Coordinates of C-alpha atoms in Angstrom, one line a residue:
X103 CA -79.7 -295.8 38.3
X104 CA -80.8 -299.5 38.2
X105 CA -84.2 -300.5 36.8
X106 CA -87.1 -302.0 39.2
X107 CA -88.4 -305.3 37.6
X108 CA -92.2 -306.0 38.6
X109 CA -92.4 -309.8 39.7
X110 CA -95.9 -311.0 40.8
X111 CA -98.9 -308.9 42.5
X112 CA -101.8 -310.2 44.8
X113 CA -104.7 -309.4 47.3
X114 CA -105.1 -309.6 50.6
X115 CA -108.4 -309.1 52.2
X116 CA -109.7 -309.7 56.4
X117 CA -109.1 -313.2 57.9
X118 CA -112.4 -313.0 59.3
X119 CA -115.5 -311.4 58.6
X120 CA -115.9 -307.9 60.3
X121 CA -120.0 -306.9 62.0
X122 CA -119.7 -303.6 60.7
X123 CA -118.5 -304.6 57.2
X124 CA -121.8 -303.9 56.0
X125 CA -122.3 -300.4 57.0
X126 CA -121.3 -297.8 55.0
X127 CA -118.5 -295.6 55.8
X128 CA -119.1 -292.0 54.8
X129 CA -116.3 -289.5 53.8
X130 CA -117.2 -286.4 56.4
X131 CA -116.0 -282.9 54.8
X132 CA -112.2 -282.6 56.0
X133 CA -111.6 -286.3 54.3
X134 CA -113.6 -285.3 51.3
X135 CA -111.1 -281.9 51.2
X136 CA -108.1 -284.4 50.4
X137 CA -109.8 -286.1 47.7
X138 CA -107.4 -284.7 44.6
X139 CA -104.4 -284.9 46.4
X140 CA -101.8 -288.1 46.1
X141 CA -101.8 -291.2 48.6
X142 CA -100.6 -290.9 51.9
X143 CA -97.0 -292.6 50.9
X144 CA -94.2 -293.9 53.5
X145 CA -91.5 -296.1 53.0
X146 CA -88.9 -298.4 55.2
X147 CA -85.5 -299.2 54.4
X148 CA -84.3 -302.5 55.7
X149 CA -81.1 -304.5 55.3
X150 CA -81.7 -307.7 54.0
X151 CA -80.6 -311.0 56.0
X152 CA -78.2 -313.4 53.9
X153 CA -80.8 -316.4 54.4
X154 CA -83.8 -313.9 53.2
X155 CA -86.6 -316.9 51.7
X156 CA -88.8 -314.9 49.5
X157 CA -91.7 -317.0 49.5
X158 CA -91.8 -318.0 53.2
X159 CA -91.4 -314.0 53.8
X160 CA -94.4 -313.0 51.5
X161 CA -96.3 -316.0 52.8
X162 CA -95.8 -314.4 56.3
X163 CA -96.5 -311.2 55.0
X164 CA -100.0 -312.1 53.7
X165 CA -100.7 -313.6 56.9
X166 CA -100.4 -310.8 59.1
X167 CA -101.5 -308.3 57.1
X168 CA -105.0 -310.1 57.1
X169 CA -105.0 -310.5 60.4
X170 CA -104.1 -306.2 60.9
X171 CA -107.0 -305.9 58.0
X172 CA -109.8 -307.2 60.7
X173 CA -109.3 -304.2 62.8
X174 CA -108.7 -301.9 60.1
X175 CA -111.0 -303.3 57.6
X176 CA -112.1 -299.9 55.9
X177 CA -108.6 -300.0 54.0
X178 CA -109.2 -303.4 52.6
X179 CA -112.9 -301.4 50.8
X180 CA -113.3 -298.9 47.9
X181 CA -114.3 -296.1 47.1
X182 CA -118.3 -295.3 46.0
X183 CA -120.5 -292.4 45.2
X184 CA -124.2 -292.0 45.4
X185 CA -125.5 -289.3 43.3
X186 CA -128.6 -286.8 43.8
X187 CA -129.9 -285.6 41.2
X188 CA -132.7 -283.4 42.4
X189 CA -129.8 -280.9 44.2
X190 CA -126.8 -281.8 42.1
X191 CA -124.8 -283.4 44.7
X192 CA -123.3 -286.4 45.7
X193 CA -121.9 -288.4 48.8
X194 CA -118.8 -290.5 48.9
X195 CA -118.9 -293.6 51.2
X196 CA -116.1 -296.8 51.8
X197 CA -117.7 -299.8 50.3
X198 CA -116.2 -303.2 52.8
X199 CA -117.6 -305.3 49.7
X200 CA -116.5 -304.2 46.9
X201 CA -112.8 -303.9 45.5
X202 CA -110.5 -307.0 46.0
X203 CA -108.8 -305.7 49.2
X204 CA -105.4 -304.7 49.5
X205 CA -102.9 -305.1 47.3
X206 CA -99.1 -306.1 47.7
X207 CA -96.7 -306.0 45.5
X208 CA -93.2 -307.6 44.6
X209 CA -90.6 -305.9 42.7
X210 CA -87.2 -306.5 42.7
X211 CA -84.2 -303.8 41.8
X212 CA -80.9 -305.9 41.9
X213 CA -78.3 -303.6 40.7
X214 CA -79.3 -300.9 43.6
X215 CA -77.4 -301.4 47.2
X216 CA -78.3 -299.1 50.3
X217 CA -75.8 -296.9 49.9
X218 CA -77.4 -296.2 46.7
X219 CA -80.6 -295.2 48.4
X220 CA -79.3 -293.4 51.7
X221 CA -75.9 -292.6 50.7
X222 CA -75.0 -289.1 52.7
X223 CA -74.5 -285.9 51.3
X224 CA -76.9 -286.9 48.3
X225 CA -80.5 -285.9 47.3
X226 CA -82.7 -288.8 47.8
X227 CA -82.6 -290.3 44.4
X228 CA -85.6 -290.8 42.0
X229 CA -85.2 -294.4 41.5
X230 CA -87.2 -293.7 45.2
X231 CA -90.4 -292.8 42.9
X232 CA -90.4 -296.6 41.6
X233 CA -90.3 -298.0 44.9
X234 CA -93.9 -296.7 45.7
X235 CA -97.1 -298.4 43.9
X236 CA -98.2 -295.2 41.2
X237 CA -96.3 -293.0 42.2
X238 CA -97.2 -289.3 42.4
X239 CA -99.8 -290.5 39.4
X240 CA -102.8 -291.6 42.3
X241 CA -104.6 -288.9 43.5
X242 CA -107.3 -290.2 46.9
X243 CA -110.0 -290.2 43.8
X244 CA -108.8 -292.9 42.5
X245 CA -109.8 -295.1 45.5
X246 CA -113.0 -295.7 43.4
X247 CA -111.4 -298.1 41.0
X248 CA -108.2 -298.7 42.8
X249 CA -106.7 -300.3 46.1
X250 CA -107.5 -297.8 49.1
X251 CA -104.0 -299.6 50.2
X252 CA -100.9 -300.6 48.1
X253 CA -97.9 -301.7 49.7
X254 CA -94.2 -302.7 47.4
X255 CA -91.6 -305.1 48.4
X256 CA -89.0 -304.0 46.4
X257 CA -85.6 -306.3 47.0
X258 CA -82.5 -304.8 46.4
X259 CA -79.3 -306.6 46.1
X260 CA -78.5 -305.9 50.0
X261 CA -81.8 -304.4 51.4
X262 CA -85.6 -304.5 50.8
X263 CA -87.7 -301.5 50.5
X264 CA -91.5 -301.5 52.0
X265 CA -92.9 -298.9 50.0
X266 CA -96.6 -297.8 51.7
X267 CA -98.9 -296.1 49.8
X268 CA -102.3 -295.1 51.8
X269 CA -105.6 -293.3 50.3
X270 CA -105.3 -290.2 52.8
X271 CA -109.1 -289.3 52.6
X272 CA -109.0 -292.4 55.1
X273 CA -105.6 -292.2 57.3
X274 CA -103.4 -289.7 58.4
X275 CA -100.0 -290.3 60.3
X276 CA -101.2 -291.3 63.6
X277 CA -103.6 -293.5 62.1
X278 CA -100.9 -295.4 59.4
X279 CA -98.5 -295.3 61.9
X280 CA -101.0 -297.3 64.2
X281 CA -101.9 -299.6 61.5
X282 CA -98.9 -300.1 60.1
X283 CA -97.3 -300.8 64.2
X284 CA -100.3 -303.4 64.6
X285 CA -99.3 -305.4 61.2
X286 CA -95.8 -305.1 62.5
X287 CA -96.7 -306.8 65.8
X288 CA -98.7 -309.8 63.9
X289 CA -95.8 -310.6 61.6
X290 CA -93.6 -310.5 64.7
X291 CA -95.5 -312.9 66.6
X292 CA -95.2 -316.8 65.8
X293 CA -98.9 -317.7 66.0
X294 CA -101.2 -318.4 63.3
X295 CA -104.2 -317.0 65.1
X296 CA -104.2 -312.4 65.4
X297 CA -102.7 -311.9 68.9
X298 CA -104.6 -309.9 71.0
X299 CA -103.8 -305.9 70.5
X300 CA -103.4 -303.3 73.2
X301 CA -105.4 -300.4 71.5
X302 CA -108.3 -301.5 68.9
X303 CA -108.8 -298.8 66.6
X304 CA -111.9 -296.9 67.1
X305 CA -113.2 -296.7 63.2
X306 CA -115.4 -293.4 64.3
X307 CA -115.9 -291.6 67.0
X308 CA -120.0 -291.3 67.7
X309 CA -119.7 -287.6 66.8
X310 CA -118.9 -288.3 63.3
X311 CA -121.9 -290.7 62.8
X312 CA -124.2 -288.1 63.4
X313 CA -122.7 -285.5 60.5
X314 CA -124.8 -286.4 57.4
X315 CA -126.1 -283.0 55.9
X316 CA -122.8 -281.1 54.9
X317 CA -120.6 -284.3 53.6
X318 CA -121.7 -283.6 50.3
X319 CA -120.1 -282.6 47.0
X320 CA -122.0 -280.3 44.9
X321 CA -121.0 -282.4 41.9
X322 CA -122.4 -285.6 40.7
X323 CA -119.5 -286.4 37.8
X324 CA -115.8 -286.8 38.4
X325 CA -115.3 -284.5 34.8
X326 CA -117.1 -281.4 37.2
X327 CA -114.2 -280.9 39.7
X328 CA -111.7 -283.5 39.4
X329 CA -108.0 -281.9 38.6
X330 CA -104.9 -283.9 38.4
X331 CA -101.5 -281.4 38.5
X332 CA -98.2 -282.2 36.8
X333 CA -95.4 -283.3 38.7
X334 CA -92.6 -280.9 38.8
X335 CA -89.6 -283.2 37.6
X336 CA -87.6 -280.2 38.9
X337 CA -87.9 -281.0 42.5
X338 CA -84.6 -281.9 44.7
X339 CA -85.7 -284.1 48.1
X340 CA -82.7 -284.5 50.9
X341 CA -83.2 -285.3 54.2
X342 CA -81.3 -283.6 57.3
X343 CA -80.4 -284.4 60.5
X344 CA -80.9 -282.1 63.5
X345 CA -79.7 -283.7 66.9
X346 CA -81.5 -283.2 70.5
X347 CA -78.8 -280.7 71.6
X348 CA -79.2 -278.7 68.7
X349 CA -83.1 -278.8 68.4
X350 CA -82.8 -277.7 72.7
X351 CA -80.8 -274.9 71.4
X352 CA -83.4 -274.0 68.6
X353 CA -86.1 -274.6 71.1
X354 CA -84.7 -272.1 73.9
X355 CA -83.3 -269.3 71.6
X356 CA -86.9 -269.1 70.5
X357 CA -89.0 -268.8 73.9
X358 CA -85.6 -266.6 74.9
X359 CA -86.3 -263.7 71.8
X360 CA -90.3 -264.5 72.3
X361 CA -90.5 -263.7 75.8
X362 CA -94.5 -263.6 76.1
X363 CA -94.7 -266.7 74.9
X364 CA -91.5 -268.1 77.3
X365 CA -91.3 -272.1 77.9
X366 CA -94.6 -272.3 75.7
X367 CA -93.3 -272.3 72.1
X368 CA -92.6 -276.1 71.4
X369 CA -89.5 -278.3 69.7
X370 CA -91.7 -278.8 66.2
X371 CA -92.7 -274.5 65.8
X372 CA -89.2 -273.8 66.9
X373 CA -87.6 -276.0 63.8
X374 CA -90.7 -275.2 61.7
X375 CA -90.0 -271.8 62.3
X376 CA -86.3 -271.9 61.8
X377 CA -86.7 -273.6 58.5
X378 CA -89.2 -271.2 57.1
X379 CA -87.1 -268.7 57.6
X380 CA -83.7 -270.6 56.1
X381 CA -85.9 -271.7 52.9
X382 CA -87.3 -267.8 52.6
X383 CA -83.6 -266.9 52.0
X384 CA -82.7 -269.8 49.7
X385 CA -85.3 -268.3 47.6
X386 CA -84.3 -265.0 47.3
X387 CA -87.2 -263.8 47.1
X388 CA -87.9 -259.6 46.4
X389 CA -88.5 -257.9 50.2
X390 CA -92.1 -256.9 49.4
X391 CA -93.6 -260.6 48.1
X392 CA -95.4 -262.4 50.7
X393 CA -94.3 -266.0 52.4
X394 CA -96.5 -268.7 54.4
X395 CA -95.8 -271.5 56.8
X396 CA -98.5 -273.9 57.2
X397 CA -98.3 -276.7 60.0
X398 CA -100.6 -279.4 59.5
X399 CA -101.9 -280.2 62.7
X400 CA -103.5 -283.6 64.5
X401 CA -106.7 -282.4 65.7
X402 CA -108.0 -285.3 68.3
X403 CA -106.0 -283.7 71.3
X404 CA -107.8 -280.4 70.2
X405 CA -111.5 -281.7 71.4
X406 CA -112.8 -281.3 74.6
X407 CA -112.7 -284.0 75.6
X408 CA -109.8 -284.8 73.5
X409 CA -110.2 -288.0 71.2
X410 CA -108.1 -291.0 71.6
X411 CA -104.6 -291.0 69.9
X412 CA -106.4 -294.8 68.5
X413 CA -109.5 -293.1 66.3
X414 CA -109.3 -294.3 62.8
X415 CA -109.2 -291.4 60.6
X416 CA -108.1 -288.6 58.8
X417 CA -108.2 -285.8 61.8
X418 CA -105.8 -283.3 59.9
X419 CA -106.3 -279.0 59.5
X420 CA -103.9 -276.2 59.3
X421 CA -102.4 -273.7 61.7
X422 CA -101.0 -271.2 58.4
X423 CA -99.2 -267.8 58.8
X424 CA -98.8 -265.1 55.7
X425 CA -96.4 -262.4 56.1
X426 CA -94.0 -260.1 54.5
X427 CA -90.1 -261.6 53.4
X428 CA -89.1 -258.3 54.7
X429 CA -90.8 -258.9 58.5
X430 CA -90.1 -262.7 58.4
X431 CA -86.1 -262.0 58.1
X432 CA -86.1 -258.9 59.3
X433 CA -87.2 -260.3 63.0
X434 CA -85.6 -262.7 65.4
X435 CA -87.0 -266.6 65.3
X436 CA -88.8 -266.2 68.4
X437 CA -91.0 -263.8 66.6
X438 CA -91.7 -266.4 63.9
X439 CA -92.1 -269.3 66.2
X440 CA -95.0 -267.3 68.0
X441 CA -96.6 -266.5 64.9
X442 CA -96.9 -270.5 64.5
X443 CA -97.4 -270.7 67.8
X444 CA -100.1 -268.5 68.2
X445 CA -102.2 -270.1 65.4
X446 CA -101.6 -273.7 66.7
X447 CA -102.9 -272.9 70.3
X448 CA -106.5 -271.4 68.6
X449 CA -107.2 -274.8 67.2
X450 CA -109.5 -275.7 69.9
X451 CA -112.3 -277.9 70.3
X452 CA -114.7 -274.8 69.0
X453 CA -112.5 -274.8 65.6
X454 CA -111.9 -278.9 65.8
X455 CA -115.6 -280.0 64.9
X456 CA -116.0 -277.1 62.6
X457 CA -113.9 -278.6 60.5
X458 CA -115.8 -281.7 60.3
X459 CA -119.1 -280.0 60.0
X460 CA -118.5 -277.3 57.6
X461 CA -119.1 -277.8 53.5
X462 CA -116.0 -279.5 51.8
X463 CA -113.1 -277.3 50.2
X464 CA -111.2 -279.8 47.5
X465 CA -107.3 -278.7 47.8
X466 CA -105.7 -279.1 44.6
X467 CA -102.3 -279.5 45.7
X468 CA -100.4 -278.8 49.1
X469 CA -98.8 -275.3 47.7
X470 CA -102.2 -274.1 46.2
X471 CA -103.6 -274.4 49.5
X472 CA -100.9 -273.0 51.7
X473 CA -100.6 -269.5 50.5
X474 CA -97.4 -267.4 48.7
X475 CA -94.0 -268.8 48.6
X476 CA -95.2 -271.7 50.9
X477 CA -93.5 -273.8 53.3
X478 CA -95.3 -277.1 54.5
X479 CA -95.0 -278.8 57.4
X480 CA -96.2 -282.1 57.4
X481 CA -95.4 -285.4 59.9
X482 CA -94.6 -285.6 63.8
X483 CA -91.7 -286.7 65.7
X484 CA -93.9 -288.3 68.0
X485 CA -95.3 -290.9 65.4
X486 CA -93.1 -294.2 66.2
X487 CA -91.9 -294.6 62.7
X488 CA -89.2 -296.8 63.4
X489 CA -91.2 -299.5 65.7
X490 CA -92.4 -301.7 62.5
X491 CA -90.0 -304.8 61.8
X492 CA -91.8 -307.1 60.0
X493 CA -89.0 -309.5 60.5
X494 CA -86.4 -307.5 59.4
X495 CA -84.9 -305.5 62.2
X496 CA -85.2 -302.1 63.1
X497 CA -85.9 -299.8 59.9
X498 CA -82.3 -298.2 58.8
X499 CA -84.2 -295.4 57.3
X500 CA -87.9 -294.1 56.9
X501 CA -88.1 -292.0 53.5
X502 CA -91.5 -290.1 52.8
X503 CA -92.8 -290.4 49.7
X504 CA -93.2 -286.4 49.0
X505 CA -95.6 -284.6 46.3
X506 CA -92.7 -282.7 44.6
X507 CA -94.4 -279.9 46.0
X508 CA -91.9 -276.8 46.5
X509 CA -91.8 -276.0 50.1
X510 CA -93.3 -279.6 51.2
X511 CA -90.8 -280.9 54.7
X512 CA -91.5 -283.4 56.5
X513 CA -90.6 -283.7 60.6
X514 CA -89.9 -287.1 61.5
X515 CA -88.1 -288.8 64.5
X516 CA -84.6 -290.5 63.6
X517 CA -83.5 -293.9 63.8
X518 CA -81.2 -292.9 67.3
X519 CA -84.5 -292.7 69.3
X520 CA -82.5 -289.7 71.4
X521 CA -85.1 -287.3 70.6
X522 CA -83.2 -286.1 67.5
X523 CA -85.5 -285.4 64.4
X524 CA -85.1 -286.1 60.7
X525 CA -86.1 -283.1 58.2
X526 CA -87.0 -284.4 54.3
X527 CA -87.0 -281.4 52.4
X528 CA -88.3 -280.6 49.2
X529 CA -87.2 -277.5 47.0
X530 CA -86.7 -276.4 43.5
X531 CA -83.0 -276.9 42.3
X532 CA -81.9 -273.1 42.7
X533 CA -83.1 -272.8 46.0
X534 CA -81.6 -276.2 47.2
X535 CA -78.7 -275.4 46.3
X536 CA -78.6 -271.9 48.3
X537 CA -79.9 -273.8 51.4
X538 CA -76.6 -276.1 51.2
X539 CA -74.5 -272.8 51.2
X540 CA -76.5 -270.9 54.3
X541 CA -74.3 -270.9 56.6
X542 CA -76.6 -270.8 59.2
X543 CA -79.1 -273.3 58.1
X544 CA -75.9 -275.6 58.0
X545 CA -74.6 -275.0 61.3
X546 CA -77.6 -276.4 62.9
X547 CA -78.1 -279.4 60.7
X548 CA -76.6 -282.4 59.0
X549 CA -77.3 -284.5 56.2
X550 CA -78.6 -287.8 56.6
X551 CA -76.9 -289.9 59.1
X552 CA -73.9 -291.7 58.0
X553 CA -74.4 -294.4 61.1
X554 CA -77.9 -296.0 58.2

């Protein structure tokens, strides 16, 4: 399905010099944790105006981003590590002076329309893969020799695709989403001097600056402990729709059946639960195996006080449950929704800067950290996905570029703003399959919205 056509490459780096530039921005353990897994990747799906000028739009493009890049100026470093020989460790810091900043990328794919990329009732195709700078081929590592940001214009012969590619050791959702929603605001505005922005990112909280002993690796050479997996080519990706009424439905049969836990079990563990348990059966798995849901959770509201919504960071951990296939179907969703609710509620402000202070734990991949039979939940409907323009309108479609991961969904709001979520799931072939036949699953859901 059409071929994507590299055209021309360049760097973008800070309008203006940034104080701090010169400080040195240390990795503390739960960013170091993410180092061998794949850039944070996002992408927008736009429909491309018949008067579209290509070189006033990167021009523009450029522009703004440098502008964004002063107040986020530890994407535009790289990646360094000091070594210690005497204890056989290292430390892994953001260098603002090295590396030539980000990178952007123009790419062009004219045989491909949008309906080519959200057409409904298909699995997201894998032309997608091209759209995004590497790929699944660059793990967070590689932000020592390459961009620690990479973003792709790809133009298609009625749309353009902004494919975002993020080193997640530095950003999480809230934190791209607040970057990328800042950029967005610059391109939008007609001034060639950085309007002024609501909410300056705060690059670290004063916490963070004091952790220095446990933010090292035990390892002083990248052949010691870094592992890159193969991607599994077997890996279907579709997204479904699930609307307000019926995630209010999902939400109230669940604090119905878990009656302890009435009014307090929330939209996300209601679907996160309901999906877990509609993937277990597409698996078919025996009744004595084990399966586990983990929800990766934002931990800044978990502090005491809780952090601003606006620090700069990766502030991710997980809230996983393990049980029996046999207990997990066997029981109502209310039961599984206060597992996951039960383990989200103890990440408090005890458990919040543990995670920042204890040694580093390098996850390999999602599903080798998550447990048996693994479902993942990543991504928030409360992140405004569809808020960044960049001249273009209002996104038609958000895709997420996945891990092929088995098990790996993604929560997102949808383009009707009505408090409706998207749902990109990824599963092997056999089990996608059976998931399209549950009738269950099915009667809750939709495929992607025929209205993009």
């Amino acid at each position: 399905m059409g071929e994507v056509k590299l055209i021309s490459e360049f760097y973008v780096r800070p309008q203006a010099e940034v104080n701090k530039s010169n400080q040195k921005y240390y990795l503390v353990p739960s960013e170091l944790n993410l180092l061998l897994l794949s850039y944070l990747k996002c992408g927008y799906l736009y429909k491309k105006p018949q008067d579209f000028n290509t070189v006033l739009y990167f021009e523009k493009l450029k522009l703004s981003l440098s502008m964004a890049l002063v107040h986020f100026y530890p994407l535009g470093g790289q990646l360094v590590t000091e070594t210690y020989e005497h204890d056989h460790s290292s430390r892994i810091f953001v260098d603002f002076s090295k590396g030539r900043g980000v990178k952007v990328i123009h790419a062009i794919a004219p045989d491909l329309r949008l309906d080519d990329i959200i057409s409904p009732n298909n699995d997201i195709p894998m032309v997608v893969r091209s759209f995004f700078s590497f790929n699944d081929q660059l793990i967070n590592y590689d932000g020592h020799i390459q961009p620690l940001a990479l973003f792709q214009v790809t133009e298609l012969k009625d749309g353009v695709f902004l494919g975002i590619s993020i080193n997640h050791c530095l950003v999480d959702g809230t934190s791209a989403v607040h970057f990328l929603s800042t950029w967005s605001k610059f391109f939008m505005s007609s001034s060639s001097l950085p309007p002024s922005i609501s909410h300056v990112p705060i690059i670290r909280p004063s916490f963070l600056n004091n952790i220095q002993t446990n933010n090292k690796l035990p390892y002083i050479k990248p052949s010691e402990f870094v592992i890159r997996t193969t991607p599994n080519n077997g890996i279907r990706e579709r997204i479904f729709h699930f609307s307000n009424n019926t995630i209010a439905m999902l939400k109230c049969k669940a604090n119905s059946q878990a009656s302890h836990y009435q009014h307090k079990i929330s939209s996300l563990q209601a679907i996160s639960a309901f999906i877990w348990r509609s993937i277990s059966r597409a698996r078919n798995l025996h009744s004595n195996n084990l399966t586990s849901c983990t929800m990766i959770t934002d931990l800044r509201p978990r502090f005491t006080p809780p952090l601003s919504r606006h620090c700069f960071g990766c502030f991710l951990n997980e809230a996983a449950v393990t049980v029996n296939i046999t207990d997990l179907l066997s029981n109502n969703l209310g039961w599984a929704a206060s597992l996951l609710h039960e383990k989200v509620i103890r990440l408090d402000d005890k458990v919040a800067r543990h995670v920042f202070c204890k040694s580093p734990e390098l996850e390999i991949s999602c599903n080798a950290s998550s447990g048996p039979n693994p479902v993942i939940v990543v991504g928030s409907p409360r992140l405004d996905l569809y808020g960044c323009e960049y001249g273009l309108g209002r996104p038609l479609g958000v895709i997420i570029g996945a891990d092929n991961d088995d098990g790996e969904i993604t929560i997102s709001s949808s383009s009707k703003l009505d408090g409706s979520m998207d749902v990109q799931v990824s599963l092997a072939s056999y089990a996608m399959n059976a998931l399209l036949l549950d009738q269950e699953f099915m009667s809750f859901t939709s495929y992607i919205k025929s209205t993009l």
